[in-house]
PDB file of C-alpha atoms in Angstrom:
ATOM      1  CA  UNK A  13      56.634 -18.265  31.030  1.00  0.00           C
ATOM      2  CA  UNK A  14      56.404 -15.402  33.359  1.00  0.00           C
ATOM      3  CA  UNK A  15      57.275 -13.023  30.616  1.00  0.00           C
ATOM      4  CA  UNK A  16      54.354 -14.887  28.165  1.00  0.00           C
ATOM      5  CA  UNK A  17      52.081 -14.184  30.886  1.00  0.00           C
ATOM      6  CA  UNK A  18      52.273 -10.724  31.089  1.00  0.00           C
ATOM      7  CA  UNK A  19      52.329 -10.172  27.584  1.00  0.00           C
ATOM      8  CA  UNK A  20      49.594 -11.944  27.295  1.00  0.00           C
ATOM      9  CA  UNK A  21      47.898  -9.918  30.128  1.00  0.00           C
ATOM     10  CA  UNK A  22      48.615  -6.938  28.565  1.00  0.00           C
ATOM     11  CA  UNK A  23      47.001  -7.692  25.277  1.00  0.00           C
ATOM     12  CA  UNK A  24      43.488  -8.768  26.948  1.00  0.00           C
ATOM     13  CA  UNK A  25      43.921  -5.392  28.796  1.00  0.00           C
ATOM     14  CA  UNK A  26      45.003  -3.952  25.410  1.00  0.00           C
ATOM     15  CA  UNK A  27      41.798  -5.541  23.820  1.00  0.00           C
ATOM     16  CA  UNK A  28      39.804  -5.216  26.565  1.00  0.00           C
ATOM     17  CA  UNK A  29      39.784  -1.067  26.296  1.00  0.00           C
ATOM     18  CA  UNK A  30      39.703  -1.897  22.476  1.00  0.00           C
ATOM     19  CA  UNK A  31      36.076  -3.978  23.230  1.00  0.00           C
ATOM     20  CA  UNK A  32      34.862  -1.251  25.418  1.00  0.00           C
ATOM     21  CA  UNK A  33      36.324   1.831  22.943  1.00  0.00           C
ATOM     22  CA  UNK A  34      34.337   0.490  20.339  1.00  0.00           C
ATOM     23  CA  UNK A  35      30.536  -0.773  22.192  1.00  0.00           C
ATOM     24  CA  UNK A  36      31.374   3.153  23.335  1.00  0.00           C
ATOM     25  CA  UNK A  37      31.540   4.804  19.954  1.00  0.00           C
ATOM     26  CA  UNK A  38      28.576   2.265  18.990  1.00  0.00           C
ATOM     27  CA  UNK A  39      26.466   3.287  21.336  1.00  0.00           C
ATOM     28  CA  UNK A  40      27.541   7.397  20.977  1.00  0.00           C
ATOM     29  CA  UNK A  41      27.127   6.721  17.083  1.00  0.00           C
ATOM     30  CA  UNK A  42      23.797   5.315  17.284  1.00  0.00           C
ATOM     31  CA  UNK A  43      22.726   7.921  19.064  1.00  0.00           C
ATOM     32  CA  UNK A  44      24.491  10.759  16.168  1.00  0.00           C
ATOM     33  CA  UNK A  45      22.787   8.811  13.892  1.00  0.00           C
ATOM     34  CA  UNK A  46      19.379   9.133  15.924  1.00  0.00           C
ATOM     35  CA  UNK A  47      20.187  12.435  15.815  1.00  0.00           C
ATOM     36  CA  UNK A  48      20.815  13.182  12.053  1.00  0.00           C
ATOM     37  CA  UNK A  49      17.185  11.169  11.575  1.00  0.00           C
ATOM     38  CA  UNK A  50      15.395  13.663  13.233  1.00  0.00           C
ATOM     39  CA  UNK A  51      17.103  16.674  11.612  1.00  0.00           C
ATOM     40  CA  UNK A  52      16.630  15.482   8.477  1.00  0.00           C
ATOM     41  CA  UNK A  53      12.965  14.254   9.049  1.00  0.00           C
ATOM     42  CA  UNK A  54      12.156  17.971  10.211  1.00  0.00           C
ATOM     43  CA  UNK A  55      13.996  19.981   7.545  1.00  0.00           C
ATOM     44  CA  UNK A  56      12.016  17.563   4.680  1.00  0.00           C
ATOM     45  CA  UNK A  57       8.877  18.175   6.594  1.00  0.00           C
ATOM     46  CA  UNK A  58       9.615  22.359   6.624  1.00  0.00           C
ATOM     47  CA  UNK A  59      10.204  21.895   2.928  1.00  0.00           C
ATOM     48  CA  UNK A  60       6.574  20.062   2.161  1.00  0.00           C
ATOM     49  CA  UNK A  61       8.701  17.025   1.211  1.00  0.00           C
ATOM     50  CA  UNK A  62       6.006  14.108   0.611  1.00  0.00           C
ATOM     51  CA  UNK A  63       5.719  11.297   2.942  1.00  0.00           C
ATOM     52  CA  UNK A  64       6.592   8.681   1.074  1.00  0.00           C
ATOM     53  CA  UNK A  65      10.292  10.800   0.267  1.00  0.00           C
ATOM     54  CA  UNK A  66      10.651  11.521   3.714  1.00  0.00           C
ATOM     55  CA  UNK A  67      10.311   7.949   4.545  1.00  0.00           C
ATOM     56  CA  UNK A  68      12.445   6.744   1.499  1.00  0.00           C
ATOM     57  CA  UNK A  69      15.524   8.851   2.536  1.00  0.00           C
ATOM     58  CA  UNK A  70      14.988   8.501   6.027  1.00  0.00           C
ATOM     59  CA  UNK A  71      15.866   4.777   5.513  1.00  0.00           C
ATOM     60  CA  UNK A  72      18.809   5.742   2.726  1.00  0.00           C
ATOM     61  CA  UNK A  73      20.420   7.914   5.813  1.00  0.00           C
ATOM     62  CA  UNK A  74      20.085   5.630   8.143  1.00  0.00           C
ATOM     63  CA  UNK A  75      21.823   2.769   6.140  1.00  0.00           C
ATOM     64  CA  UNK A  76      24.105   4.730   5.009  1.00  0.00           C
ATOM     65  CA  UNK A  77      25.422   6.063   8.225  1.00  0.00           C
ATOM     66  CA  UNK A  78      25.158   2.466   9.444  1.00  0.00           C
ATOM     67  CA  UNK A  79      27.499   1.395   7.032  1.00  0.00           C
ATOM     68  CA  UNK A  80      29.974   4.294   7.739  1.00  0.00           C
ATOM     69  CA  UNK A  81      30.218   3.869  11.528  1.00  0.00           C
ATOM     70  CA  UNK A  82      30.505   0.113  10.971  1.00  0.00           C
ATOM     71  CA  UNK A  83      33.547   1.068   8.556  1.00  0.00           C
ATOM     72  CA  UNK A  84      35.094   3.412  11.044  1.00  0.00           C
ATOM     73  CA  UNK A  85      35.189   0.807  14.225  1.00  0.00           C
ATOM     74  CA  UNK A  86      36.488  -1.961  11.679  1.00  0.00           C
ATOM     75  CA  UNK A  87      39.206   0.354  11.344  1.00  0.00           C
ATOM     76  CA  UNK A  88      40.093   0.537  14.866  1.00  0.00           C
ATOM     77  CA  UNK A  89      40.706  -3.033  15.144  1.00  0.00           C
ATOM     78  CA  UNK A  90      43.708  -2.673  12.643  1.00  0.00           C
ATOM     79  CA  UNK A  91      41.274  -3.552   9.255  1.00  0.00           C
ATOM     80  CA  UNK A  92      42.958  -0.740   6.945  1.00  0.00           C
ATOM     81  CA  UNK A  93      40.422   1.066   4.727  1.00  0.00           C
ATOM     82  CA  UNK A  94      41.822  -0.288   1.420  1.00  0.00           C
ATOM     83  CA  UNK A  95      41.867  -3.749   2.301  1.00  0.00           C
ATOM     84  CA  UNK A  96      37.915  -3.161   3.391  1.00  0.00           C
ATOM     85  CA  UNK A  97      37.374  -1.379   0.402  1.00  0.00           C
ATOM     86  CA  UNK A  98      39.207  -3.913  -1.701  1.00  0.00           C
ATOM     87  CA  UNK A  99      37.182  -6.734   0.110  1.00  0.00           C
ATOM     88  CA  UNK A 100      33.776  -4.877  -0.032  1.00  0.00           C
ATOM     89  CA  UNK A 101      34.387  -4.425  -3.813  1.00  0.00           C
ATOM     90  CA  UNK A 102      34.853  -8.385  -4.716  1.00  0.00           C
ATOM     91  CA  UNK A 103      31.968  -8.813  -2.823  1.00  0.00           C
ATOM     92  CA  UNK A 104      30.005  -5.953  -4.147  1.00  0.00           C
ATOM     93  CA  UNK A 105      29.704  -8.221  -7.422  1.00  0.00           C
ATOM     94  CA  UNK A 106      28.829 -11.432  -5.817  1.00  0.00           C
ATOM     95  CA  UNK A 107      25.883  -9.656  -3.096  1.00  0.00           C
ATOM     96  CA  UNK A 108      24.930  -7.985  -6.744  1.00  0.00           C
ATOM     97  CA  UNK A 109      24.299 -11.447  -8.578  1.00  0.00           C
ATOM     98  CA  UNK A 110      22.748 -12.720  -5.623  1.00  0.00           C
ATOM     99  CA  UNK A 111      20.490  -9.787  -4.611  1.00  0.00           C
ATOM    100  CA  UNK A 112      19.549  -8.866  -7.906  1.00  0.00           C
ATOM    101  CA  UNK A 113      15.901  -8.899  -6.572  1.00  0.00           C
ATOM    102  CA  UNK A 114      16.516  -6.478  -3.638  1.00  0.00           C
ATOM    103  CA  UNK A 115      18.837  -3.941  -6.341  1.00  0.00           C
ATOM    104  CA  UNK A 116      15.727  -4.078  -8.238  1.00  0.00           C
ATOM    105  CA  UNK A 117      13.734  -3.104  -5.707  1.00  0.00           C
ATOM    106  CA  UNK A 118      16.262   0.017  -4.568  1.00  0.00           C
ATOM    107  CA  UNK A 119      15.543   1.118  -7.788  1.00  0.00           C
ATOM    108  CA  UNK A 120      12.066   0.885  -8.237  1.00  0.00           C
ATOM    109  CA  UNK A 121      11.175   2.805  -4.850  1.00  0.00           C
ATOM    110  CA  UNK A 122      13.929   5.595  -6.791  1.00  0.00           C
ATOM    111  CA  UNK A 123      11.388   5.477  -9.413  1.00  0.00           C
ATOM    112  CA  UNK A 124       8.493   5.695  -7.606  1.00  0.00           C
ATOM    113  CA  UNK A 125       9.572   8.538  -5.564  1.00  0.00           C
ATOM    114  CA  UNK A 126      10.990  10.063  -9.308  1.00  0.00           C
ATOM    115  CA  UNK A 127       7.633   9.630 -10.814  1.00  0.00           C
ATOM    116  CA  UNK A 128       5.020   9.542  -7.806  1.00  0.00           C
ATOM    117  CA  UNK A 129       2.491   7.058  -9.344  1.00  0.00           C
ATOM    118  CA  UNK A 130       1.061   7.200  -6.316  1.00  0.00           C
ATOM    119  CA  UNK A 131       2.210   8.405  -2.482  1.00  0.00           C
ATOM    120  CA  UNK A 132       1.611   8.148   0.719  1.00  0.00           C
ATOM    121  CA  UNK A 133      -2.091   8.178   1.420  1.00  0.00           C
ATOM    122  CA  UNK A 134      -3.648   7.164  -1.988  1.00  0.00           C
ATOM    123  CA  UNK A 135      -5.796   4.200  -2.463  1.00  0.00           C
ATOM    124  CA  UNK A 136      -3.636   1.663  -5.255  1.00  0.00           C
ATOM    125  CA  UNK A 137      -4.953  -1.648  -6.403  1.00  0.00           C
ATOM    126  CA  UNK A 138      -1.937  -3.801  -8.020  1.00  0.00           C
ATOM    127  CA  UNK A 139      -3.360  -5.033 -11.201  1.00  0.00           C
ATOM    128  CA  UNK A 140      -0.771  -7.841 -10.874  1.00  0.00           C
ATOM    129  CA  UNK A 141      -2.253  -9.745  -8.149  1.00  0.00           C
ATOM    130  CA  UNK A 142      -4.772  -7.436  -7.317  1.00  0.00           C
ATOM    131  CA  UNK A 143      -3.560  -6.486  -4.027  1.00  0.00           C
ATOM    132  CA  UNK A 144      -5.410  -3.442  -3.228  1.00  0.00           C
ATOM    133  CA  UNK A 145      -5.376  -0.835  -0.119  1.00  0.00           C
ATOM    134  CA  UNK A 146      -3.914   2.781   1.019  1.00  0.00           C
ATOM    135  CA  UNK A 147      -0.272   3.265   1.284  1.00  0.00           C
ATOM    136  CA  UNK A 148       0.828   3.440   4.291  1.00  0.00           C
ATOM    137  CA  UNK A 149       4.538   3.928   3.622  1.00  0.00           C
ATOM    138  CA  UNK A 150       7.450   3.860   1.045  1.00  0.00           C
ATOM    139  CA  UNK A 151      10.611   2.229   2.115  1.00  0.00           C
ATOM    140  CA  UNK A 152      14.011   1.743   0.057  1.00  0.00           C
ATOM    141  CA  UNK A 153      12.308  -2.354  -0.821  1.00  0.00           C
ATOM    142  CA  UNK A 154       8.690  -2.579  -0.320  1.00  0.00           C
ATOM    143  CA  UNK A 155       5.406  -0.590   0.167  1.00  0.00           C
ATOM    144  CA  UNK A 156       3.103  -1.350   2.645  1.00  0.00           C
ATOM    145  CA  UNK A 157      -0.758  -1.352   1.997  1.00  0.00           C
ATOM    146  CA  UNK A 158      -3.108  -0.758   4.523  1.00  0.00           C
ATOM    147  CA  UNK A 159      -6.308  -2.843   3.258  1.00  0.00           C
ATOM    148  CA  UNK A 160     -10.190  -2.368   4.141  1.00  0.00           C
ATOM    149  CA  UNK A 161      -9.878  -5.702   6.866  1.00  0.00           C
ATOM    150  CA  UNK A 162      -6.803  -3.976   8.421  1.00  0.00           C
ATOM    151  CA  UNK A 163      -4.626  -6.321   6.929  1.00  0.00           C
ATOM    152  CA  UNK A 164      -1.155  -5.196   5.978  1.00  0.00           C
ATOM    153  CA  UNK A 165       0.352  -5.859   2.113  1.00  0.00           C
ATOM    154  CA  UNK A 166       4.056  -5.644   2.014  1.00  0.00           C
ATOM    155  CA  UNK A 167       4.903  -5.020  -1.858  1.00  0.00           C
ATOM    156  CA  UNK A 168       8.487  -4.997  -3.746  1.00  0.00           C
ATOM    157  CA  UNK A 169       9.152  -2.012  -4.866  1.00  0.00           C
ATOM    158  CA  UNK A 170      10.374  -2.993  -8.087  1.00  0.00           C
ATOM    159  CA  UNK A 171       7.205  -5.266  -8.699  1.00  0.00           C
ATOM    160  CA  UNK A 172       5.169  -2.109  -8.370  1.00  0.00           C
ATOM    161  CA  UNK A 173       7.510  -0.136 -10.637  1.00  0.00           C
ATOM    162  CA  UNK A 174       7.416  -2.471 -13.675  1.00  0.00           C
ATOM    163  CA  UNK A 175       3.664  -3.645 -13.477  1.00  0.00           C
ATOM    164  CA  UNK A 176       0.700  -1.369 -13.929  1.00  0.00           C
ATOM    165  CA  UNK A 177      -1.269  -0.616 -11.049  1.00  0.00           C
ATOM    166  CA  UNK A 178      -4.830   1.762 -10.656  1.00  0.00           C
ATOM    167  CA  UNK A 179      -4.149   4.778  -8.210  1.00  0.00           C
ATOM    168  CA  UNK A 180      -8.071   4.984  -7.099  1.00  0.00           C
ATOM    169  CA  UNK A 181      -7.851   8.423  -5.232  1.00  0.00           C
ATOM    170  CA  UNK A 182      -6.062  10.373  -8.254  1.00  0.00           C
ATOM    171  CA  UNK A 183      -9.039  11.819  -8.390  1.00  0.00           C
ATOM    172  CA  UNK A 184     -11.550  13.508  -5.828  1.00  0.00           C
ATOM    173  CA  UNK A 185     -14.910  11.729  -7.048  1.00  0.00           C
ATOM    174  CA  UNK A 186     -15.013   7.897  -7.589  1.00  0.00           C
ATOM    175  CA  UNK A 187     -17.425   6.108  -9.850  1.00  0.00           C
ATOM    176  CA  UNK A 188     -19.722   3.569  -8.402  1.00  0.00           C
ATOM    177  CA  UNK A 189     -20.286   0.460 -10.656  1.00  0.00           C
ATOM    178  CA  UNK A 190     -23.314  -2.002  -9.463  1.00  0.00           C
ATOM    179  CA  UNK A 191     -24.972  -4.235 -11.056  1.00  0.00           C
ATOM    180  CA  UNK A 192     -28.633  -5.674  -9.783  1.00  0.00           C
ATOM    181  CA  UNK A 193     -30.642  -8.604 -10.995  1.00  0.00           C
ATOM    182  CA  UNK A 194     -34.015  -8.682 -11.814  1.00  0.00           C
ATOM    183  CA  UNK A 195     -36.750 -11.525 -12.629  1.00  0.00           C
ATOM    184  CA  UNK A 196     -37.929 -11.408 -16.434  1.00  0.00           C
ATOM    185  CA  UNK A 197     -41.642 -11.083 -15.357  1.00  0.00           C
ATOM    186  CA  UNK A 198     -40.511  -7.469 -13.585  1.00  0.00           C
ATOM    187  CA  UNK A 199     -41.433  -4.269 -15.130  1.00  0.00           C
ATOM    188  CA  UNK A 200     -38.077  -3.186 -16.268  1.00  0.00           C
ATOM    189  CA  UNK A 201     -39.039   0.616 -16.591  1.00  0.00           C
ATOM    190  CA  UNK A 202     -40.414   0.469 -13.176  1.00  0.00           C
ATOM    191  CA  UNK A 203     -37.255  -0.653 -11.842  1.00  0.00           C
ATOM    192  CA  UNK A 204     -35.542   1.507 -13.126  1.00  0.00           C
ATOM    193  CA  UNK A 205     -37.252   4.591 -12.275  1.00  0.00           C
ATOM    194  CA  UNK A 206     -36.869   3.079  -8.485  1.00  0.00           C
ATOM    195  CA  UNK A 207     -33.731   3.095  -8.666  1.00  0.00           C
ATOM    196  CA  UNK A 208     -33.205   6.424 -10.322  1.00  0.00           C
ATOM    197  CA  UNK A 209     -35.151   8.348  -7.959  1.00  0.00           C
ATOM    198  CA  UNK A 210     -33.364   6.663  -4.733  1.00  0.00           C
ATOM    199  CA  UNK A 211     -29.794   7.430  -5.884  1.00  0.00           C
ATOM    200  CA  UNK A 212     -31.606  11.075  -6.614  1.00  0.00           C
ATOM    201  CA  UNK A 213     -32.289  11.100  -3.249  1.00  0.00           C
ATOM    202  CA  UNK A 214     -29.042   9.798  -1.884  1.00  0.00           C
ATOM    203  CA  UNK A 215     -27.015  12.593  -0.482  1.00  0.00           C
ATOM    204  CA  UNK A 216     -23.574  10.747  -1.118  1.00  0.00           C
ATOM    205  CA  UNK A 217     -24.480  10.525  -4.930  1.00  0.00           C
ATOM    206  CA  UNK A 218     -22.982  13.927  -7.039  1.00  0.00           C
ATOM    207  CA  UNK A 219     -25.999  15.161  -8.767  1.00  0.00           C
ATOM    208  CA  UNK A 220     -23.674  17.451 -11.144  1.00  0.00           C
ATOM    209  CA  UNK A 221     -22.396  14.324 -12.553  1.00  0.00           C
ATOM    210  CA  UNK A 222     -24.212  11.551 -15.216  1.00  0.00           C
ATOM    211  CA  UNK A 223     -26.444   9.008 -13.060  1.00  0.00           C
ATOM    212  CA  UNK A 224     -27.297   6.275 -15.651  1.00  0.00           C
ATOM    213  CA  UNK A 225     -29.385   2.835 -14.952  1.00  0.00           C
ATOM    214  CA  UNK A 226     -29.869   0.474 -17.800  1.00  0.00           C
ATOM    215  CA  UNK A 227     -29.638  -3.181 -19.091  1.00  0.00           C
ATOM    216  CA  UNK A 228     -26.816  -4.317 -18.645  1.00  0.00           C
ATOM    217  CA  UNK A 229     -27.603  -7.982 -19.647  1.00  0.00           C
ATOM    218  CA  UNK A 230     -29.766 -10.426 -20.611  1.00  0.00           C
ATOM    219  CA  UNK A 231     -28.819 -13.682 -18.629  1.00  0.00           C
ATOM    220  CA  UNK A 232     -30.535 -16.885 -18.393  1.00  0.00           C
ATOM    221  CA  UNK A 233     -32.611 -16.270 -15.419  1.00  0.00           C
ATOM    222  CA  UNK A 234     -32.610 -12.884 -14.885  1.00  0.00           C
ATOM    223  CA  UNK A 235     -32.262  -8.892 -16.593  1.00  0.00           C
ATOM    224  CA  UNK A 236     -29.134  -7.436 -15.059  1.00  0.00           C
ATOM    225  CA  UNK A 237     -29.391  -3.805 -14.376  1.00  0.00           C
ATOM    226  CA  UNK A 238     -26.124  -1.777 -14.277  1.00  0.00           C
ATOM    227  CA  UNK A 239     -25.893   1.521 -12.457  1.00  0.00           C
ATOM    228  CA  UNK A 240     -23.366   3.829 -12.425  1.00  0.00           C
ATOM    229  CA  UNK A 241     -23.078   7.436 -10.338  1.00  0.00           C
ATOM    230  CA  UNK A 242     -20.314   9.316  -8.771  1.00  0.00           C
ATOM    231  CA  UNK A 243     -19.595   9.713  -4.857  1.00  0.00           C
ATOM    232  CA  UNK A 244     -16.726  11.531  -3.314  1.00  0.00           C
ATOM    233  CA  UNK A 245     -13.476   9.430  -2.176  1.00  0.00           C
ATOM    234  CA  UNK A 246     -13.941  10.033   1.433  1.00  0.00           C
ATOM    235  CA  UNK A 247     -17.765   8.810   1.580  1.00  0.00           C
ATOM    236  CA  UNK A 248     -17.356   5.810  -1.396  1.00  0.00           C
ATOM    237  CA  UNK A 249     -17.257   2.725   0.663  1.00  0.00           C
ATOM    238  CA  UNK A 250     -20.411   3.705   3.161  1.00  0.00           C
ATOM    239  CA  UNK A 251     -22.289   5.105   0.196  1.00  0.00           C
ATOM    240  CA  UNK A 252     -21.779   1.417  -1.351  1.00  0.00           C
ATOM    241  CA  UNK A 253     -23.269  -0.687   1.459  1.00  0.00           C
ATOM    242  CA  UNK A 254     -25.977   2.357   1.918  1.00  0.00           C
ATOM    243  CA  UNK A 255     -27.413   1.944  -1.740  1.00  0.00           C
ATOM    244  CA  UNK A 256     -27.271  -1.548  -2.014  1.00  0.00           C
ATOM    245  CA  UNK A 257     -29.354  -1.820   1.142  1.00  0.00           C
ATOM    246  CA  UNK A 258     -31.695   0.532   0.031  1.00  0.00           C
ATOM    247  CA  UNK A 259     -32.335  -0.712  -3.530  1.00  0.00           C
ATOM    248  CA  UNK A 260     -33.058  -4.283  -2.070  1.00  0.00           C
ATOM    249  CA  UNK A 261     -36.140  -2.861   0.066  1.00  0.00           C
ATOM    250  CA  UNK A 262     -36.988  -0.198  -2.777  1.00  0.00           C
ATOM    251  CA  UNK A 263     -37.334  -3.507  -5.056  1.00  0.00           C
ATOM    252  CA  UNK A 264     -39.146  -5.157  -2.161  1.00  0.00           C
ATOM    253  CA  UNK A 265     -41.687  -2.360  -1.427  1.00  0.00           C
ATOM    254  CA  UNK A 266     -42.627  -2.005  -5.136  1.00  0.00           C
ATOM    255  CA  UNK A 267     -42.756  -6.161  -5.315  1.00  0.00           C
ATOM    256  CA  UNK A 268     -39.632  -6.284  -8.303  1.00  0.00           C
ATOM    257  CA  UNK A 269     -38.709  -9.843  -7.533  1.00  0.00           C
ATOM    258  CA  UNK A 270     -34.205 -10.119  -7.430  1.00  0.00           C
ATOM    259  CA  UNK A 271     -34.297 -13.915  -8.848  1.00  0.00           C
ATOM    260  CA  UNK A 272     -31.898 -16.674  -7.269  1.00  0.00           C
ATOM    261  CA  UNK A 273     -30.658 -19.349 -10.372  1.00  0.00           C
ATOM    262  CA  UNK A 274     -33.790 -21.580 -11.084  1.00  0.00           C
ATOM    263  CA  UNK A 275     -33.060 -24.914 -13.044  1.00  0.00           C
ATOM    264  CA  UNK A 276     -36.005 -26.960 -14.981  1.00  0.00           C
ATOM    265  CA  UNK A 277     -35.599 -30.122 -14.974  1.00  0.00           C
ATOM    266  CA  UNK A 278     -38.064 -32.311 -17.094  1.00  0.00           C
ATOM    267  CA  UNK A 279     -38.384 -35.848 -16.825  1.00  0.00           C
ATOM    268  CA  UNK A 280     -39.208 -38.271 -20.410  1.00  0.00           C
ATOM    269  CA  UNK A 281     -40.337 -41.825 -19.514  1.00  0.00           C
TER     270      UNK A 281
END
């Protein structure tokens, strides 16, 4: 018994150091693996690397390095490599089946760092479910969206990879689309030249490109007017709210009536 007892003593003490060995090369890896992070973050930001790839292989490294220093402790409880590896592979398949979704996703944020539909920074709207706002960043799964209410989208990588989507700030200028109603017993000419001369006027609207207002429609209780100019990126949603304010008390001051829906009713006895 005696004998049992100090065998048994010296395996806790055995494990013990084991226990504390390994929280030690946990805690010296983490810290390597803090370390690696940073170098790598600064050499892809010396090299002009965008964002959204320094954020994509950020992750990748970390992961990866994860997965290695997880590896090496296993080993130092006795778990030979090629049993790991032999055990890691059988389950490789099964974690495949069942994370077909997330795989998918690894491979569309490849793609979208491969083909840069859009990066870090520009303004996407999802056409899927028209989720819409600027990317904030790429990871190896999802992409976040930053929207107008401060709200934050988290995407799937792969849904964004194999859907189309409308990158609004490809370009420096952005077209502004309104439409305005108008009663029928309005002077439609006079509108328009109202509304003409304030986006003339407007120092957000580019005067080097086409400023058109016309009929749009003819609806049941009102003419629709469309409008259409071009405003920088950077000054599109402020211009918006700007003009629309203005053309209500343009159409006001000249007494062009905007109709509300108007039903007749008639009554037979």
């Amino acid at each position: 018994m005696q004998t049992i007892i100090e065998q048994l003593g010296d395996r806790l003490i055995q494990l013990g150091i084991k226990v504390i060995f390994v929280f030690l090369c946990l805690f010296i890896g983490m810290k390597l693996i803090k370390w690696v992070r940073k170098i790598t973050k600064r050499c892809l930001e010396r090299a002009n690397a965008d964002v959204g790839l320094i954020q994509f292989l950020d992750a990748f490294v970390k992961f990866s390095l994860m997965f290695l220093l997880l590896a090496g402790l296993a080993t130092s409880f006795g778990i030979q490599v090629a049993s790991l590896a032999a055990v890691l592979g059988s389950a490789g398949v099964t974690l495949g089946l069942a994370l077909q979704g997330s795989l998918s996703n690894f491979a569309g944020g490849v793609l979208i760092l491969l083909l840069k539909p859009f990066k870090v920074g520009d303004y996407i709207i999802e056409d899927t479910n028209k989720n819409e706002g600027t990317v904030t960043e790429i990871s190896l799964f999802y992409t976040k969206l930053l929207t107008i209410e401060e709200k934050i989208v988290v995407l799937p990588n792969g849904t964004l990879a194999n859907n189309s989507l409308t990158n609004v700030t490809e370009s420096n200028n952005r077209r502004l689309d309104l439409k305005i109603s108008i009663s029928y017993d309005s002077d439609i000419k006079k509108a328009k030249t109202v509304i003409e001369g304030l986006l003339n006027e407007d120092k957000d609207v580019l005067k080097d490109r086409d400023i058109n207002v016309f009929v749009d429609n003819l609806a049941d209780s009102a003419v629709i007017l469309g409008i259409r100019c071009y405003i920088l990126q950077k000054d599109y949603w402020q211009a918006r709210w700007r003009i629309l304010e203005e053309i209500k008390l343009k159409l006001d001051e000249n007494d062009i009536e905007i109709p509300y829906p108007k039903m007749d009713v008639q009554i037979r006895t």
